[in-house]
Short mmCIF file of C-alpha atoms in Angstrom, two decimals:
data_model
loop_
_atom_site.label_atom_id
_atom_site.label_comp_id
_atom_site.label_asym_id
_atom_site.label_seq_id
_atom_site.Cartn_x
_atom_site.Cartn_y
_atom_site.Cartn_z
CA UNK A 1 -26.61 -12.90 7.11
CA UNK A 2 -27.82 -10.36 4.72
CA UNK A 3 -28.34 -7.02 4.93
CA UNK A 4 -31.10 -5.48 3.52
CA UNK A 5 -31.87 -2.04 4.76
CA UNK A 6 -28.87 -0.27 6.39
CA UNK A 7 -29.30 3.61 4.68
CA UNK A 8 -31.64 4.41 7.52
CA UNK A 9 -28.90 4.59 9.58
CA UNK A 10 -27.68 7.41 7.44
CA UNK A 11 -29.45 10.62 8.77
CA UNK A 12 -27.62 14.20 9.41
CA UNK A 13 -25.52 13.07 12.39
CA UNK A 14 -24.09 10.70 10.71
CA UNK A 15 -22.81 12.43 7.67
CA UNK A 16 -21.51 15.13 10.02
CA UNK A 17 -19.41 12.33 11.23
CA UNK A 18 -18.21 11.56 7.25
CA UNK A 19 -17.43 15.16 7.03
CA UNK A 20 -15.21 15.23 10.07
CA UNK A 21 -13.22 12.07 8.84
CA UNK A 22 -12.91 13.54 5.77
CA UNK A 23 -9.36 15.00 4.48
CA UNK A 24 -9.71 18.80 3.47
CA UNK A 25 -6.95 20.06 2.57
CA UNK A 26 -6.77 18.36 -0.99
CA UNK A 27 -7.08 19.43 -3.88
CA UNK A 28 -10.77 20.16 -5.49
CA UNK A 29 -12.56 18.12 -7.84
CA UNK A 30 -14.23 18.53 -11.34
CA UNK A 31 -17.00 21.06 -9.65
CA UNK A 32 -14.23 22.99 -7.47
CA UNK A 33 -15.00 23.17 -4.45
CA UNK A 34 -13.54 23.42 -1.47
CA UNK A 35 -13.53 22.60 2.35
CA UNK A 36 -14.07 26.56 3.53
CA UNK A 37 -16.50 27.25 0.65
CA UNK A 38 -18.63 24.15 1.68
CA UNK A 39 -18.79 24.51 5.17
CA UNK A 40 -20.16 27.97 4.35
CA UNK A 41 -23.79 26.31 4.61
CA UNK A 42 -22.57 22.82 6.02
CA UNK A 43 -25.62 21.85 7.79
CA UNK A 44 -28.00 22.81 4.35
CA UNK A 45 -25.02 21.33 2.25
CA UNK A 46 -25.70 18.18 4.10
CA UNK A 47 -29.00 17.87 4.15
CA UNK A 48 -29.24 18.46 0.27
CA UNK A 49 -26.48 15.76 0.19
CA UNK A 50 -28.58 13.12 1.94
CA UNK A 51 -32.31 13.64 0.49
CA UNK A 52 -30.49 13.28 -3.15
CA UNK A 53 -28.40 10.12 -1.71
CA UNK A 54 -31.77 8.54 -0.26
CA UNK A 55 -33.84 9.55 -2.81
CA UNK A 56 -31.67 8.49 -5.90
CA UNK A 57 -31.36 11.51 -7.92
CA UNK A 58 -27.28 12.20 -6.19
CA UNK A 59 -25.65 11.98 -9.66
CA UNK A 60 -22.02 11.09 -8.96
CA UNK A 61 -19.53 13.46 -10.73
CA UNK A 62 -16.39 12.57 -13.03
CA UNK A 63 -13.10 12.04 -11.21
CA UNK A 64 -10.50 14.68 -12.21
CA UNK A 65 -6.97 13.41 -13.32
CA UNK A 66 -3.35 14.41 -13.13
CA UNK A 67 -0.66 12.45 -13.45
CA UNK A 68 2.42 12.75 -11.00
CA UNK A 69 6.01 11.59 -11.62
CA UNK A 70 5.95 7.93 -10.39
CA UNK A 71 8.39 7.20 -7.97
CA UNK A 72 10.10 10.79 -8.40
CA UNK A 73 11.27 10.16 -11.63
CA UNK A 74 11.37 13.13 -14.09
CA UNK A 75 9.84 11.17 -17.25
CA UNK A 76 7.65 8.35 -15.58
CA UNK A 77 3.98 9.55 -14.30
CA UNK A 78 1.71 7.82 -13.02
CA UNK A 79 -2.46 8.88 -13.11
CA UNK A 80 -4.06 10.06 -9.83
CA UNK A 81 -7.87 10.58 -9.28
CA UNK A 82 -8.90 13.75 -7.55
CA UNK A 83 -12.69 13.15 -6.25
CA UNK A 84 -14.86 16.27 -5.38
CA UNK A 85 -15.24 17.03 -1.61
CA UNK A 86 -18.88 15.94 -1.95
CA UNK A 87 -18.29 12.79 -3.65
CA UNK A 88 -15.59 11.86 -0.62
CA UNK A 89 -17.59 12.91 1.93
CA UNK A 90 -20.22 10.36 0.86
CA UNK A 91 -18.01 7.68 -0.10
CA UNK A 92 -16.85 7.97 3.48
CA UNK A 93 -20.43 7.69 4.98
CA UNK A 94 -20.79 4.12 3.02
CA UNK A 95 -17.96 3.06 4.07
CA UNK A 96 -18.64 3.69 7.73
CA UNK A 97 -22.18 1.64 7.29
CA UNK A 98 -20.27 -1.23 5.46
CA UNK A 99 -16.77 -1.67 6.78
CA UNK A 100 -18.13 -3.10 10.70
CA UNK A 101 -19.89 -5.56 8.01
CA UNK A 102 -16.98 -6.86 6.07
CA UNK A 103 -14.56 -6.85 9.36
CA UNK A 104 -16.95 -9.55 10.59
CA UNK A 105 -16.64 -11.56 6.96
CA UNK A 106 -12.27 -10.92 6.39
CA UNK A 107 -9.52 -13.45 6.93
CA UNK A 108 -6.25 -13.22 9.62
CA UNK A 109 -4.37 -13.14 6.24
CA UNK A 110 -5.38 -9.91 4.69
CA UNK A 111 -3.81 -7.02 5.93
CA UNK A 112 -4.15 -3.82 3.62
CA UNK A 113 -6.35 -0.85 4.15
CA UNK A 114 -8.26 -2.31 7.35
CA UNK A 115 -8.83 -0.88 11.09
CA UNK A 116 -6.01 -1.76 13.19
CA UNK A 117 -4.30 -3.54 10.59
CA UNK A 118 -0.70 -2.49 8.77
CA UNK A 119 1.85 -2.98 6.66
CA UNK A 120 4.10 -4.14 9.72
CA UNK A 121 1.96 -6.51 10.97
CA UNK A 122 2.03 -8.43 7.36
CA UNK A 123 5.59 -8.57 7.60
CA UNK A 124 5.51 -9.58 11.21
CA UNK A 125 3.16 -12.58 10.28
CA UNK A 126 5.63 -13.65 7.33
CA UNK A 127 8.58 -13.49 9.30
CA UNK A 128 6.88 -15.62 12.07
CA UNK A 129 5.16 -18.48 9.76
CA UNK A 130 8.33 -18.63 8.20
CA UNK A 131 10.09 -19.04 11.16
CA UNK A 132 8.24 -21.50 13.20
CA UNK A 133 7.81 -25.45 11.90
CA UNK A 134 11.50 -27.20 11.47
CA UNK A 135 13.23 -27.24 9.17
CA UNK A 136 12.83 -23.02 8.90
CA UNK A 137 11.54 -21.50 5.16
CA UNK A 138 10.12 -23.42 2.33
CA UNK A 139 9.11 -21.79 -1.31
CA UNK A 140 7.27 -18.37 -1.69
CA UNK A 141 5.51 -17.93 -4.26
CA UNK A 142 5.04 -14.17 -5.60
CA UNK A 143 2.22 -13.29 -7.24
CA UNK A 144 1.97 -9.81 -9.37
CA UNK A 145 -1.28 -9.18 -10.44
CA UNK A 146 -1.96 -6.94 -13.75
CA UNK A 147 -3.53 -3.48 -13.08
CA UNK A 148 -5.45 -4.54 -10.49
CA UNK A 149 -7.16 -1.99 -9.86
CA UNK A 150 -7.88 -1.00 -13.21
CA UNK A 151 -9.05 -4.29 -14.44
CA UNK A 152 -11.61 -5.29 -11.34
CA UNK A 153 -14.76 -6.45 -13.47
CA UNK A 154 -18.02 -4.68 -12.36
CA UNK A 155 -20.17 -7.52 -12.73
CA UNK A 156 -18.38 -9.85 -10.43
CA UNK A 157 -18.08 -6.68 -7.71
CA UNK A 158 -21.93 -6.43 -7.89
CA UNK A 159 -22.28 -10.23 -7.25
CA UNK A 160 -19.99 -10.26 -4.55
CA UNK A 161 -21.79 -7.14 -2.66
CA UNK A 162 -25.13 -8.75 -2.88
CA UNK A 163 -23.29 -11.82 -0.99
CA UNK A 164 -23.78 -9.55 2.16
CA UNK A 165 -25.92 -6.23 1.54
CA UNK A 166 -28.91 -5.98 -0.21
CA UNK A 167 -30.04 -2.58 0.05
CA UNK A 168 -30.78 -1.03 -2.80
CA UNK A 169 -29.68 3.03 -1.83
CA UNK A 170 -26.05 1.88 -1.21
CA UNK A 171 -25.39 -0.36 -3.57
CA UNK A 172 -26.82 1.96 -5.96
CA UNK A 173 -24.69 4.44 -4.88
CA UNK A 174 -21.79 2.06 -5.15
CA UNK A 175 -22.69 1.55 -9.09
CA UNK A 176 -23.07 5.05 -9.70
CA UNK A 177 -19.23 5.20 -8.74
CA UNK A 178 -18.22 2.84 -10.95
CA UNK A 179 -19.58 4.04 -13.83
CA UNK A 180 -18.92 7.93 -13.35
CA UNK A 181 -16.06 7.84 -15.31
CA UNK A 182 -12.71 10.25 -15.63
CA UNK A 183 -12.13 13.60 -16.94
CA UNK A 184 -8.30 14.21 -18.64
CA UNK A 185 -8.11 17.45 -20.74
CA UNK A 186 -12.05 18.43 -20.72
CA UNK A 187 -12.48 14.89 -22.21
CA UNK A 188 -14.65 12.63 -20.04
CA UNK A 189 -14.39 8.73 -20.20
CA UNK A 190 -16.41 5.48 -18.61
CA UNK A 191 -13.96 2.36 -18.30
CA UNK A 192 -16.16 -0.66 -18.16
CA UNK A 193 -13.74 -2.05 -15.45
CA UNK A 194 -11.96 -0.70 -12.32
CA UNK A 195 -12.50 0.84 -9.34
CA UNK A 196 -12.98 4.63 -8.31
CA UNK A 197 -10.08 6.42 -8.67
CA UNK A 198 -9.00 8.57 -5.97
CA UNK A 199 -12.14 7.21 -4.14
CA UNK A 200 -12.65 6.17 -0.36
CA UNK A 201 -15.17 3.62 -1.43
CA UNK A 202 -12.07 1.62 -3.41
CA UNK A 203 -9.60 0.03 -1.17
CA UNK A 204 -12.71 -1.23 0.93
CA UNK A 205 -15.00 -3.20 -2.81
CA UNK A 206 -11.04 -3.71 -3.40
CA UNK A 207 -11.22 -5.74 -0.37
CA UNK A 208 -14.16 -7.33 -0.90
CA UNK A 209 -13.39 -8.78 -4.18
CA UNK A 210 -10.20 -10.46 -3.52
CA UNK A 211 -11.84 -11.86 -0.21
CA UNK A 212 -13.95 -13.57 -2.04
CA UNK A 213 -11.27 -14.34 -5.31
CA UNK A 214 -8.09 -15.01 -3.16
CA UNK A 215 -8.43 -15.00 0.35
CA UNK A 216 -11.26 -17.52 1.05
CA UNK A 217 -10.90 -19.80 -1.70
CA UNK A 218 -7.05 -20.42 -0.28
CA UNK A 219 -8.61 -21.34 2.81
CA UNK A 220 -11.80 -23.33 2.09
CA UNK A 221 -10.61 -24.66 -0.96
CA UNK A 222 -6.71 -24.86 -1.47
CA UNK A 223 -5.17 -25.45 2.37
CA UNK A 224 -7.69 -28.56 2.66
CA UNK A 225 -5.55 -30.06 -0.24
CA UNK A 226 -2.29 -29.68 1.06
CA UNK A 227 0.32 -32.00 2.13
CA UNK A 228 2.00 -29.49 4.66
CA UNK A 229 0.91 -26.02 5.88
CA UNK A 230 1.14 -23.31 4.01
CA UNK A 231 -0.33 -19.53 4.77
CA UNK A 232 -1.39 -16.26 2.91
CA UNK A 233 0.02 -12.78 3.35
CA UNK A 234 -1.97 -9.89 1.38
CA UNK A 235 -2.24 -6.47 1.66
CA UNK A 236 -4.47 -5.02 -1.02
CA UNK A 237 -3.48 -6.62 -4.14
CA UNK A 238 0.13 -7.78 -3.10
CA UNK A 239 0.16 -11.14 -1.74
CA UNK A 240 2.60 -13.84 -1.16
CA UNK A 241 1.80 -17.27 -0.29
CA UNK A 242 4.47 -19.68 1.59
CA UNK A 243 4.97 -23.11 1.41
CA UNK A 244 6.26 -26.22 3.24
CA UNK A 245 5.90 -28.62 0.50
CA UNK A 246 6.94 -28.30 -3.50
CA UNK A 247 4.57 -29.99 -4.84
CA UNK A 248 1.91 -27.82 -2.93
CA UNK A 249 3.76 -24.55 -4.54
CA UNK A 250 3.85 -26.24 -8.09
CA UNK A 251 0.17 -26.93 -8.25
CA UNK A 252 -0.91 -23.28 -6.79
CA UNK A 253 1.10 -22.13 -9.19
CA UNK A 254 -0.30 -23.74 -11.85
CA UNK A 255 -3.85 -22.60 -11.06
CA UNK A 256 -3.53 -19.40 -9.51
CA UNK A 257 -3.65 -18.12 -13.65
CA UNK A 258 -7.00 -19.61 -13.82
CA UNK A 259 -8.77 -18.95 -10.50
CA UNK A 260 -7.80 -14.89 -11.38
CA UNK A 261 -8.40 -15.43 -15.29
CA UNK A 262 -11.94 -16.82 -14.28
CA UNK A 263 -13.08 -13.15 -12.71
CA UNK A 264 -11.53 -10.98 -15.73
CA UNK A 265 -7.95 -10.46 -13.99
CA UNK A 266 -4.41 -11.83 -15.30
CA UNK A 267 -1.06 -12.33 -13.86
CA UNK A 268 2.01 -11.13 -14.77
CA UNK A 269 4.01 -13.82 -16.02
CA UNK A 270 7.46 -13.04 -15.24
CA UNK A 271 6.83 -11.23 -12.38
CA UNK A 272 5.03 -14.47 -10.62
CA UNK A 273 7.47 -16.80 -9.72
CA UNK A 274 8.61 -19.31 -7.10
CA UNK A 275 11.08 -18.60 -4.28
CA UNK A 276 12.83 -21.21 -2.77
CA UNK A 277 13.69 -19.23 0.59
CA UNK A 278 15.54 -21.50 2.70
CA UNK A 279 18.28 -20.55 5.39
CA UNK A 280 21.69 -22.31 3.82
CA UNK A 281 21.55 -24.91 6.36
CA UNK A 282 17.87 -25.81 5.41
CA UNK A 283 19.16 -26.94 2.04
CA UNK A 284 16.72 -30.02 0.82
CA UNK A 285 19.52 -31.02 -1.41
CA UNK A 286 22.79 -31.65 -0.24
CA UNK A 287 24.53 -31.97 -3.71
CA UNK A 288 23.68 -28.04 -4.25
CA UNK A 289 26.86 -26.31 -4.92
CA UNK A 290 28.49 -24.78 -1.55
CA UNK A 291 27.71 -21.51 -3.17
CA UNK A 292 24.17 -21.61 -4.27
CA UNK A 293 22.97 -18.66 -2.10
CA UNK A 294 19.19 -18.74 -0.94
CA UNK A 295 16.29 -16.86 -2.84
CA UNK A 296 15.24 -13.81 -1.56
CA UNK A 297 12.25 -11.76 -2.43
CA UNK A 298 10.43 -8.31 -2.23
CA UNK A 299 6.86 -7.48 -0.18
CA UNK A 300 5.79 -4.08 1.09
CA UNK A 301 8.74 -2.36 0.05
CA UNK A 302 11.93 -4.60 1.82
CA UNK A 303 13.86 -7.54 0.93
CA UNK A 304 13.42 -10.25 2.46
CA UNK A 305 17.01 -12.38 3.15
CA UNK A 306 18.19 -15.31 5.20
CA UNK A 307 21.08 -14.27 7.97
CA UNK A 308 22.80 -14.83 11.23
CA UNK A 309 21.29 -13.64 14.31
CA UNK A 310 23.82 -12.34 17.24
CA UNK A 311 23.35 -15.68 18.64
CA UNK A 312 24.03 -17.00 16.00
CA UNK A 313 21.15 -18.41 14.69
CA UNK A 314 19.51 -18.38 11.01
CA UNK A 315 16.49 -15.44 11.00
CA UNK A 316 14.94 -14.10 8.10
CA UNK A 317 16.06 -9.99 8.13
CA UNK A 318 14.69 -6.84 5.97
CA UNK A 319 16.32 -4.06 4.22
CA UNK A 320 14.98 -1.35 2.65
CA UNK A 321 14.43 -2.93 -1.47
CA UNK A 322 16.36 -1.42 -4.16
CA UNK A 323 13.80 -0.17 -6.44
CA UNK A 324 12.21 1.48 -2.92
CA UNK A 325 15.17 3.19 -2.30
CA UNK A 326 16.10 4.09 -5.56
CA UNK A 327 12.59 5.79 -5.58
CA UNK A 328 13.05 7.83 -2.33
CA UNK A 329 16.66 9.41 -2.97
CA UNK A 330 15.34 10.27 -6.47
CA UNK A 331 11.97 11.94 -4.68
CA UNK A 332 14.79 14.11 -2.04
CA UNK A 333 16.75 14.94 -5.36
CA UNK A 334 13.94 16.80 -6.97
CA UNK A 335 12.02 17.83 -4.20
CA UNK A 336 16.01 19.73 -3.64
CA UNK A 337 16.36 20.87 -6.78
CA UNK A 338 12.36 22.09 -7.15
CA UNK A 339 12.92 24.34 -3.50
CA UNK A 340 16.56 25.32 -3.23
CA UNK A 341 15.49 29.04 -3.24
CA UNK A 342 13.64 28.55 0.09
CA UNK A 343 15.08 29.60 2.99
CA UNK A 344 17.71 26.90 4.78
CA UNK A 345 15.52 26.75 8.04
CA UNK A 346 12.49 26.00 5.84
CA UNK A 347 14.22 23.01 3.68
CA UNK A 348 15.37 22.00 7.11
CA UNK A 349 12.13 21.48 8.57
CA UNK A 350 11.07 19.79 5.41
CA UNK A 351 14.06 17.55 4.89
CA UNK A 352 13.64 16.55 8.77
CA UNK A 353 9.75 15.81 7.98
CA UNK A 354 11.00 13.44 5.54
CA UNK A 355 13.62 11.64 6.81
CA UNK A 356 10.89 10.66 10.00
CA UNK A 357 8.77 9.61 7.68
CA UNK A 358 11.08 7.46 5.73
CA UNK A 359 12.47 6.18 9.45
CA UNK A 360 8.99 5.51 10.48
CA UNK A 361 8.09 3.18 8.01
CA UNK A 362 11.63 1.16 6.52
CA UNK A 363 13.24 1.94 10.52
CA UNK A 364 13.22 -1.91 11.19
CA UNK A 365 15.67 -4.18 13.37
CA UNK A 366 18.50 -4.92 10.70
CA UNK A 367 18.08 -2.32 8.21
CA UNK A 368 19.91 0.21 10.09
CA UNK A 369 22.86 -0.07 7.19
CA UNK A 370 20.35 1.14 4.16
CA UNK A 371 18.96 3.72 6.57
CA UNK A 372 22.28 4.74 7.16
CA UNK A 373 22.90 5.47 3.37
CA UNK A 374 19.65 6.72 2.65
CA UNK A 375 20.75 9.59 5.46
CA UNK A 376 23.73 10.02 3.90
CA UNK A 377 22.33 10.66 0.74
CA UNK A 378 20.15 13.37 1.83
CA UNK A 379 22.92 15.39 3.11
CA UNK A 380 24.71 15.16 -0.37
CA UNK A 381 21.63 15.99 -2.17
CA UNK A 382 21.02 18.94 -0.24
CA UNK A 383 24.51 20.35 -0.19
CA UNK A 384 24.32 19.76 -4.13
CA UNK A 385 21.15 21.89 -4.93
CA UNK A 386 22.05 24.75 -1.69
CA UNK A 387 25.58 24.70 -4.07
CA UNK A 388 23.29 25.79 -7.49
CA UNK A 389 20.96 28.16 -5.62
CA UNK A 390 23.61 30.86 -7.80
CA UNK A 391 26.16 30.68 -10.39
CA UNK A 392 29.36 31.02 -7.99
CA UNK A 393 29.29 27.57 -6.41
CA UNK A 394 30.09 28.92 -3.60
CA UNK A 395 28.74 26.08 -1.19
CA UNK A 396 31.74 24.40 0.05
CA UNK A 397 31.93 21.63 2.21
CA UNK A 398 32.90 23.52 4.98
CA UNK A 399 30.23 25.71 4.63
CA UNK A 400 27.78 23.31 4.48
CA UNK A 401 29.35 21.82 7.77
CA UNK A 402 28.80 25.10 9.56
CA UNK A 403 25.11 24.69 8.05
CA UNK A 404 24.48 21.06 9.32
CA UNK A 405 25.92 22.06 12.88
CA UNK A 406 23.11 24.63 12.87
CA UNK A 407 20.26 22.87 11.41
CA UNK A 408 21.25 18.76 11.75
CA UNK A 409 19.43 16.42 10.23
CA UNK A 410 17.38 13.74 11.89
CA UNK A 411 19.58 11.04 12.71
CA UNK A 412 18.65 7.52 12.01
CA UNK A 413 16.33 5.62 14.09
CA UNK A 414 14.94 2.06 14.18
CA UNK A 415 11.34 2.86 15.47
CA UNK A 416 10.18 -0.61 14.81
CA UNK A 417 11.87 -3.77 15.90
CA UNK A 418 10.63 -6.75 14.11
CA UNK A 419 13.28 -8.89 15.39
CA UNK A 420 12.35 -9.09 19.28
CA UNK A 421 13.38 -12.56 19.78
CA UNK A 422 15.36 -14.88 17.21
CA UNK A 423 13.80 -18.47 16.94
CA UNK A 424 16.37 -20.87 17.98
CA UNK A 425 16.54 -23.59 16.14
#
């Protein structure tokens, strides 16, 4: 079914809705604005807001960036798009008319920036294909795709939205987006390709182009030609696929290039490459060397490995990935060093904040030994920058002993247990 007309359902009520979904306390946009000064005159704000959306004349403004050290790191940045509280606000009201759409249209497989969907449940449904069949495993094939997000062709967005809605006020809207460009320095700029930075509007036409790129031509077109299952994982733009057969993996390797080089994106050579992720006593070939361990691989931020369960059975396990954790002790070492001068009870409550946060989301069954370290490492990070609030050094251990009796850190927790039951074999 297409949609045709659906900005009727837009009125007042319904951007009052946006607004309250909305996140405030960000930082402002190209025009400045912000949250308090807005809701000054909300219900006129509004109102002007929706005659100019309706009536075509809501010109959407530039996207302000910064850049922020990537992954902590002192020297390494990455750009971040700051949209105006306006622009958000309706960016949030589309998506609320198009998302119950698209829900109807996605696949089991994709995972990444939907309702009721996470990052968990991606890994839960790897661990589990992998796990059922006999024998256990097969090849994974990882799949890095180039600036994603900044390469996404326009044209081929525009085709794919018209697959579903047809009305002309939102997918104007949607265009006027695209093309609104960035501002860096005073200095404004259009890409011809890529999605809103910073913008609401982007993980969902994110979405909606690799449904139609990846997600359904695997099913409609690839899993019909298989000799033996094989599945999809993907949440945004990372993706793995597994497979029972080689030959299956060879050949979607082989093509994957082309089915992404025929919509304007490219993969990353050396970072797209085939796992053969087999428990040792899943070996195909019995003439491997006693030695040759089995492949691992990284998705949403752990590594994925082959080990013995209590019972002694073989179950794939996580732990926190190197680069991941590299990333996070780094991100504690600065944020130390940047707010040693606050009081201790205040970088307590911070330091606590973060350390729940890390547990929440790598505090899985089995990765209670990288949790342990990371833990570890934010108590010598802290003691090292509390030790150069001065020039005496005068921070000793047992000092900071007394200090972590007093305020004591969060102590690890697995808050997730993706290992409720090991498959026997």
């Amino acid at each position: 079914m297409v949609f045709t007309s659906l900005a009727y359902l837009m009125d007042i009520n319904w951007l009052k809705e946006a607004y309250r979904r909305t996140r405030k306390d960000g930082a402002v946009g190209v025009d400045g604005v912000t949250a308090e000064e807005y809701e000054q005159d909300l219900e006129g704000n509004l109102q002007s807001l929706l005659d100019r959306a309706k009536s075509g004349t809501y010109k959407a403004p530039p996207v302000r960036r910064v850049h922020i050290p990537k992954g902590g790191s002192s020297t390494e940045t990455r750009p971040l798009g700051i949209p105006t509280l306006e622009d958000k606000l309706l960016q949030r009201a589309v998506v609320m008319l198009l998302e119950p759409i698209y829900e109807q249209d996605f696949l089991d497989c994709s995972y990444g920036f939907r309702p009721g969907r996470s990052a968990h449940q991606a890994l839960t449904s790897f661990r589990d294909q992998t796990m059922t069949g006999r024998p256990k495993g097969g090849l994974v094939l990882e799949v890095d795709i180039r600036k994603f997000f900044d390469n996404l062709e326009h044209g081929h967005l525009r085709q794919f939205l018209q697959l579903r809605v047809r009305d002309g006020v939102l997918l104007r809207l949607i265009d006027k987006w695209l093309k609104a460009g960035v501002m860096e320095d005073g200095n404004v700029s259009h890409p011809d390709s890529g999605t809103p930075q910073g913008g609401v509007v982007s993980p969902l036409i994110s979405n909606v182009f690799l449904h139609y790129v990846l997600d359904q031509w695997f099913e409609q077109d690839v899993k019909p030609r298989m000799h033996q299952p094989a599945f999809l994982i993907r949440y945004a733009d990372d993706f793995v696929i597994g497979f029972r057969d080689e030959r299956d993996a060879q050949r979607v390797m082989e093509v994957i290039p082309k089915r992404f080089g025929k919509y304007g994106l490219t993969v990353h050579p050396t970072k797209t490459k085939l796992v053969r992720f087999l428990p040792p006593s899943s070996r195909r070939d019995r003439n491997e060397p006693p030695d040759d361990r089995p492949g691992t691989f990284d998705l949403l931020g752990f590594t994925h490995y082959w080990a013995r369960s209590r019972n002694g059975y073989w179950v794939v396990k996580l732990k926190t990935a190197k680069d991941r954790f590299t990333r996070a002790v780094r991100s504690i070492d600065h944020w130390c060093r940047d707010n040693r001068h606050l009081p201790i009870r205040e970088q307590h409550k911070k330091l606590n904040e973060k350390l729940r946060g890390h547990y929440a989301y790598y505090g899985v069954t089995g990765n209670s030994a990288a949790l342990t370290r990371f833990f570890h490492e934010v108590g010598l990070r802290w003691r090292r920058w509390l030790n150069r609030r001065n020039n005496l050094r005068s921070m000793t251990w047992e000092k900071f002993v007394a200090i972590r009796r007093r305020f004591p850190l969060a102590p690890v927790r697995t808050v997730r247990s993706s290992l409720r039951h090991a498959a026997k074999p």
